Structure formats: structure tokens, C-alpha cells
């Protein structure tokens, strides 16, 4: 026997949701123009376009004019035609949750097999404003890496840049940070990576231990620029979600360069004017907004329990050129930079950190007076030796001609080995080993 509700539903079936659609009026290699959506669309809204063969292609609105909107597609557009229907989908905001931990997700928060993981209760904005009234950067973290824990300390809520060319150990260093850093959640954004590298990084370099508390967001190099941007924003929005739960989040972003290149492609498709190295001015503003969203949480008295986002952003530099547009700007945004040098990697020392060119702006505040004294002493010895490396290699160095150089020659091998040390328990252990090396130099 039917209930009253079942009888009512049978006589009055639910009305399907209203769909608002426009029509494609122009197609180019980089963008699609659609009429009929201008009065209700917003930047970042998604649309679903009908192919002639019956399939669909999603895209994102990047400009709005009086008569049409411009869309950048999320996939191949060869099957689209003039007059094809385009359904307005809106913002399509993600809903992160704890069940995402341990998973590898794409730009739409789907697992790589296409299945949708469990969703949280509340949607989050992909592009949000950074918190106001922020806390100061917190205490230094233990990463297990001697070079980071001493010469280049990483503090809670700090934003550090990792500047490197290809093949110098960048991915391995990021994986070491993911496994060794004391954080509640690790968010990894792999933007523009090759598909094979994603598999190698998650299964071999990061491994099961690293995945235990990690969420990996992936947009491979073959995907359209708009999807790379969306994956980057999704990773940042997820980090903010866990930060707002009071968690300490470690965000490892690889790389800002690929993000900037994707934004350049989308911005030029929208009609922006290219500027330095063909990057439109808006690209540098977008980089600043993305990086600024990481950092310490708020200390507003009405919002307690906010966590922090400690972030390491990698930047690709060709030929160690730190004056490239993206590298030059990012250096001024972040709270320090770590430079990986190819010549160091080629002689077999990993991580291939160039101590002389790397800086953490958490110093000197996060170290004691004695620790800062040892760091300055160690830097001076490393710099003195490397300045005289050619002289020493040619056999022209004579002991006794310079006390500082004599000490540098004596202790450089041990200092170089110190930078390679891993799996240390605490930063204090790193400083103790450094002090031991420097003390021996005075024996």
C-alpha cells in the first residue's frame, strides 16, 4: 500500500534541475566563444559543450563580454562545432575531507582510476583570500636533513622556494621533506609532471611511508593549461581546509614555473597583452596570490584553533639562472630560497644544495646566538674553499698563507659530508654535529 508521500511523488514527479545553455559561435585553437551566458556567468564557472558525435567537453569561462563568454577547454575540441549547445554548470566547488589522505587525485578531486572519493560536508573556494591578522612564523621544524635543519631552517608557517634545474635531485628532496617533516597533513601538488614521473615519485621516491599522511594532486604535462591551474588551486584550497581544522599542513608544490606557464597560456587566450618573456602582467599577480595563501594561520580572537601551512614551492631554473622572470619574482615573495646546483650534483653530493646562494629568512631569529655563530663560521669556511677551488685543484695552494683558507681546506670535506646527512632526530642534533666539525678545525 502506497504511503501519502509515495502517492504524491507518483502524481507529481520531481522537476529536473533547470539547465541554462548557450550556443558556440566561434572556435579557435586556444579558446571557444559562447553566446547566451553573459548575463549569469562568472569567471571560473564551468560549461559542458556538446560534441557532434554525442560526447561532451568541459571548459572554464575566462572572459565575459556583453554578447559572449570566452571558454578554455579541459580537453580536445576537435569534435565541437558552431551552434553546438553549451550547458552552464557554475563553479563546481570541491569538498575536501580526511578520507582523501593516502590518495592520488586529479584536477577534479577524482582518483586516477576515475572514481570519486568520499566528499566532505562543506564546499571550499578554489580561489580564496589569504587570512588576515596572521600569527608570526612559528618554531623551526625537524626535517631530518642536516642542511635544512641548520644552515637553512624551515619554520612552521614559513614559505620556502626550492630553485633547481632538471635532474639535480629536486623530487628526492621534496620526498625527504614529506617523510621527515613533522606535519599533520602533507599536500603535494605535481603540476605539469610527466605521467611516468608521477608514478615513480609516489610509489618509489615517496613510498608507502610518505603516502600515509599525504594527498597528491596531479596534472600531467599533456593536460590543458586550465586543468593545471585548477589542480594547483585545488591543492591550495585543500591545504586551507585542513589548516582551518587546526592542522599543521606541509604543502609541497612542484612547480611554480609550470603554474606560471599554464597561466600565461590561459591569459593570452583571453586576450591579455604579453610582457616580459611573453608573460602577461597578471601572471605575476597570480603567483603572488597563490603563494600568499600559504603561511601562518590567523590569530583573530574570534577564530581559534587555526593551523598553519608550511610551504615549499619549487621553481625550475634553466642553467641555474636565478634572474629568470618567475625565479626573480618568487624570490621576493617567499621567506627564503634553497638553490640546487648541477655542478654539486655531478660530483655526487646530494642534496645538491648550494649553501652560499641559499638563504632562510627565518634566521637569525629561530636559532640561538651560539648556533648563529656556528652557522656564520661554517658559511665562511665553505665560501672560502669554493672561491679557492680552482687554485687548490691546480696545486697552487700553499698551506700557511691564509689561516681561514687553511681551516677551510682542513674541514671542507667534513662540512660537505655534513650537508649530505639525513635521518637526524632533531635540529639540535644537526647543530651538535656542525659544532663538532667546527671545533675540530681549531684543534
CSV table of N, CA and C in Angstrom, one decimal, residues 205-272:
chain,number,residue,atom,x,y,z
A,205,UNK,N,59.9,7.0,-4.9
A,205,UNK,CA,60.5,8.1,-4.2
A,205,UNK,C,59.8,8.4,-2.9
A,206,UNK,N,58.5,8.7,-2.9
A,206,UNK,CA,57.7,9.0,-1.7
A,206,UNK,C,57.5,7.7,-0.9
A,207,UNK,N,57.0,6.7,-1.6
A,207,UNK,CA,56.8,5.4,-0.9
A,207,UNK,C,55.6,5.3,0.0
A,208,UNK,N,55.3,4.1,0.5
A,208,UNK,CA,54.2,3.9,1.4
A,208,UNK,C,54.2,4.8,2.6
A,209,UNK,N,55.5,4.9,3.2
A,209,UNK,CA,55.6,5.8,4.4
A,209,UNK,C,55.2,7.2,4.1
A,210,UNK,N,55.6,7.7,3.0
A,210,UNK,CA,55.3,9.1,2.7
A,210,UNK,C,53.8,9.3,2.4
A,211,UNK,N,53.2,8.3,1.8
A,211,UNK,CA,51.8,8.4,1.4
A,211,UNK,C,50.8,8.3,2.6
A,212,UNK,N,51.3,7.8,3.8
A,212,UNK,CA,50.5,7.6,4.9
A,212,UNK,C,49.7,8.8,5.4
A,213,UNK,N,50.3,10.0,5.2
A,213,UNK,CA,49.7,11.2,5.7
A,213,UNK,C,49.6,12.3,4.5
A,214,UNK,N,49.7,11.8,3.3
A,214,UNK,CA,49.8,12.7,2.1
A,214,UNK,C,48.6,12.6,1.2
A,215,UNK,N,48.3,13.7,0.6
A,215,UNK,CA,47.3,13.8,-0.5
A,215,UNK,C,48.1,14.3,-1.7
A,216,UNK,N,48.1,13.6,-2.8
A,216,UNK,CA,48.8,14.1,-4.0
A,216,UNK,C,47.8,14.5,-5.1
A,217,UNK,N,48.0,15.8,-5.6
A,217,UNK,CA,47.2,16.3,-6.6
A,217,UNK,C,48.0,16.4,-7.9
A,218,UNK,N,47.5,15.8,-9.0
A,218,UNK,CA,48.3,15.7,-10.2
A,218,UNK,C,47.6,16.3,-11.4
A,219,UNK,N,48.4,17.1,-12.2
A,219,UNK,CA,48.0,17.5,-13.5
A,219,UNK,C,49.2,17.3,-14.4
A,220,UNK,N,49.2,16.3,-15.3
A,220,UNK,CA,50.4,15.9,-16.0
A,220,UNK,C,50.6,16.9,-17.2
A,221,UNK,N,51.8,16.8,-17.8
A,221,UNK,CA,52.3,17.8,-18.7
A,221,UNK,C,51.4,17.8,-20.0
A,222,UNK,N,50.7,16.7,-20.3
A,222,UNK,CA,49.9,16.7,-21.5
A,222,UNK,C,48.5,17.3,-21.4
A,223,UNK,N,48.1,17.6,-20.1
A,223,UNK,CA,46.8,18.1,-19.9
A,223,UNK,C,46.7,19.6,-20.2
A,224,UNK,N,45.5,20.1,-20.6
A,224,UNK,CA,45.4,21.5,-21.0
A,224,UNK,C,45.8,22.5,-19.8
A,225,UNK,N,46.2,23.7,-20.1
A,225,UNK,CA,46.7,24.6,-19.1
A,225,UNK,C,45.6,24.9,-18.0
A,226,UNK,N,44.4,25.0,-18.4
A,226,UNK,CA,43.3,25.3,-17.5
A,226,UNK,C,43.2,24.2,-16.4
A,227,UNK,N,43.5,23.0,-16.7
A,227,UNK,CA,43.4,21.9,-15.8
A,227,UNK,C,44.6,21.9,-14.8
A,228,UNK,N,45.8,22.3,-15.3
A,228,UNK,CA,46.9,22.5,-14.4
A,228,UNK,C,46.7,23.6,-13.4
A,229,UNK,N,46.0,24.7,-13.8
A,229,UNK,CA,45.7,25.7,-12.9
A,229,UNK,C,44.7,25.2,-11.9
A,230,UNK,N,43.7,24.5,-12.3
A,230,UNK,CA,42.7,24.0,-11.4
A,230,UNK,C,43.3,23.0,-10.4
A,231,UNK,N,44.2,22.2,-10.8
A,231,UNK,CA,44.8,21.2,-9.9
A,231,UNK,C,45.6,22.0,-8.8
A,232,UNK,N,46.3,23.1,-9.3
A,232,UNK,CA,47.1,23.9,-8.3
A,232,UNK,C,46.2,24.6,-7.3
A,233,UNK,N,45.1,25.1,-7.8
A,233,UNK,CA,44.2,25.8,-6.8
A,233,UNK,C,43.5,24.8,-5.9
A,234,UNK,N,43.2,23.6,-6.4
A,234,UNK,CA,42.6,22.6,-5.6
A,234,UNK,C,43.5,22.1,-4.5
A,235,UNK,N,44.8,22.0,-4.8
A,235,UNK,CA,45.8,21.6,-3.8
A,235,UNK,C,45.8,22.7,-2.7
A,236,UNK,N,45.9,24.0,-3.1
A,236,UNK,CA,45.9,25.1,-2.1
A,236,UNK,C,44.7,25.1,-1.3
A,237,UNK,N,43.5,25.0,-2.0
A,237,UNK,CA,42.2,25.0,-1.2
A,237,UNK,C,42.1,23.9,-0.2
A,238,UNK,N,42.6,22.7,-0.6
A,238,UNK,CA,42.6,21.6,0.3
A,238,UNK,C,43.6,21.8,1.5
A,239,UNK,N,44.7,22.4,1.3
A,239,UNK,CA,45.6,22.8,2.4
A,239,UNK,C,44.9,23.8,3.3
A,240,UNK,N,44.2,24.7,2.8
A,240,UNK,CA,43.5,25.7,3.6
A,240,UNK,C,42.4,25.0,4.4
A,241,UNK,N,41.7,24.0,3.8
A,241,UNK,CA,40.7,23.3,4.5
A,241,UNK,C,41.2,22.6,5.8
A,242,UNK,N,42.3,21.9,5.6
A,242,UNK,CA,42.9,21.3,6.8
A,242,UNK,C,43.5,22.3,7.8
A,243,UNK,N,44.1,23.4,7.3
A,243,UNK,CA,44.5,24.5,8.1
A,243,UNK,C,43.4,25.0,9.0
A,244,UNK,N,42.2,25.1,8.4
A,244,UNK,CA,41.1,25.6,9.2
A,244,UNK,C,40.5,24.6,10.2
A,245,UNK,N,41.0,23.4,10.1
A,245,UNK,CA,40.7,22.4,11.1
A,245,UNK,C,41.6,22.4,12.2
A,246,UNK,N,42.6,23.3,12.2
A,246,UNK,CA,43.6,23.4,13.2
A,246,UNK,C,44.8,22.6,13.0
A,247,UNK,N,45.0,22.0,11.8
A,247,UNK,CA,46.1,21.1,11.4
A,247,UNK,C,47.3,21.9,11.0
A,248,UNK,N,48.5,21.3,11.2
A,248,UNK,CA,49.7,21.8,10.5
A,248,UNK,C,49.9,21.1,9.2
A,249,UNK,N,49.8,21.9,8.1
A,249,UNK,CA,49.9,21.3,6.8
A,249,UNK,C,51.2,21.7,6.2
A,250,UNK,N,51.8,20.7,5.6
A,250,UNK,CA,53.1,20.9,4.8
A,250,UNK,C,52.6,20.8,3.3
A,251,UNK,N,52.8,21.9,2.6
A,251,UNK,CA,52.4,22.0,1.2
A,251,UNK,C,53.7,21.9,0.4
A,252,UNK,N,53.8,20.9,-0.5
A,252,UNK,CA,55.0,20.8,-1.4
A,252,UNK,C,54.4,21.0,-2.8
A,253,UNK,N,54.8,22.1,-3.4
A,253,UNK,CA,54.3,22.5,-4.7
A,253,UNK,C,55.3,22.4,-5.8
A,254,UNK,N,55.1,21.5,-6.8
A,254,UNK,CA,56.1,21.3,-7.8
A,254,UNK,C,55.4,21.4,-9.2
A,255,UNK,N,55.5,22.5,-10.0
A,255,UNK,CA,56.3,23.6,-9.7
A,255,UNK,C,55.6,24.9,-10.0
A,256,UNK,N,56.1,26.0,-9.4
A,256,UNK,CA,55.5,27.3,-9.7
A,256,UNK,C,55.8,27.7,-11.1
A,257,UNK,N,56.8,27.3,-11.7
A,257,UNK,CA,57.1,27.6,-13.1
A,257,UNK,C,56.1,27.0,-14.0
A,258,UNK,N,55.7,25.8,-13.8
A,258,UNK,CA,54.7,25.2,-14.7
A,258,UNK,C,53.3,25.9,-14.5
A,259,UNK,N,53.1,26.3,-13.2
A,259,UNK,CA,51.8,27.0,-12.9
A,259,UNK,C,51.8,28.3,-13.7
A,260,UNK,N,53.0,29.0,-13.7
A,260,UNK,CA,53.1,30.3,-14.4
A,260,UNK,C,52.9,30.1,-15.9
A,261,UNK,N,53.5,29.1,-16.4
A,261,UNK,CA,53.4,28.8,-17.9
A,261,UNK,C,52.0,28.5,-18.3
A,262,UNK,N,51.3,27.8,-17.4
A,262,UNK,CA,49.9,27.4,-17.7
A,262,UNK,C,49.0,28.7,-17.6
A,263,UNK,N,49.3,29.6,-16.6
A,263,UNK,CA,48.5,30.8,-16.5
A,263,UNK,C,48.8,31.7,-17.7
A,264,UNK,N,50.0,31.7,-18.2
A,264,UNK,CA,50.4,32.5,-19.4
A,264,UNK,C,49.6,32.1,-20.6
A,265,UNK,N,49.4,30.8,-20.8
A,265,UNK,CA,48.7,30.3,-21.9
A,265,UNK,C,47.2,30.7,-21.8
A,266,UNK,N,46.6,30.5,-20.6
A,266,UNK,CA,45.2,30.9,-20.5
A,266,UNK,C,45.0,32.4,-20.6
A,267,UNK,N,45.9,33.2,-20.1
A,267,UNK,CA,45.8,34.6,-20.1
A,267,UNK,C,45.9,35.1,-21.5
A,268,UNK,N,46.8,34.6,-22.3
A,268,UNK,CA,47.0,35.0,-23.7
A,268,UNK,C,45.8,34.6,-24.5
A,269,UNK,N,45.2,33.4,-24.2
A,269,UNK,CA,44.0,33.0,-24.9
A,269,UNK,C,42.8,34.0,-24.6
A,270,UNK,N,42.8,34.6,-23.4
A,270,UNK,CA,41.8,35.6,-23.0
A,270,UNK,C,42.0,36.9,-23.6
A,271,UNK,N,43.2,37.1,-24.3
A,271,UNK,CA,43.4,38.4,-25.0
A,271,UNK,C,44.3,39.3,-24.2
A,272,UNK,N,45.0,38.9,-23.2
A,272,UNK,CA,45.9,39.8,-22.5
A,272,UNK,C,47.2,40.0,-23.3
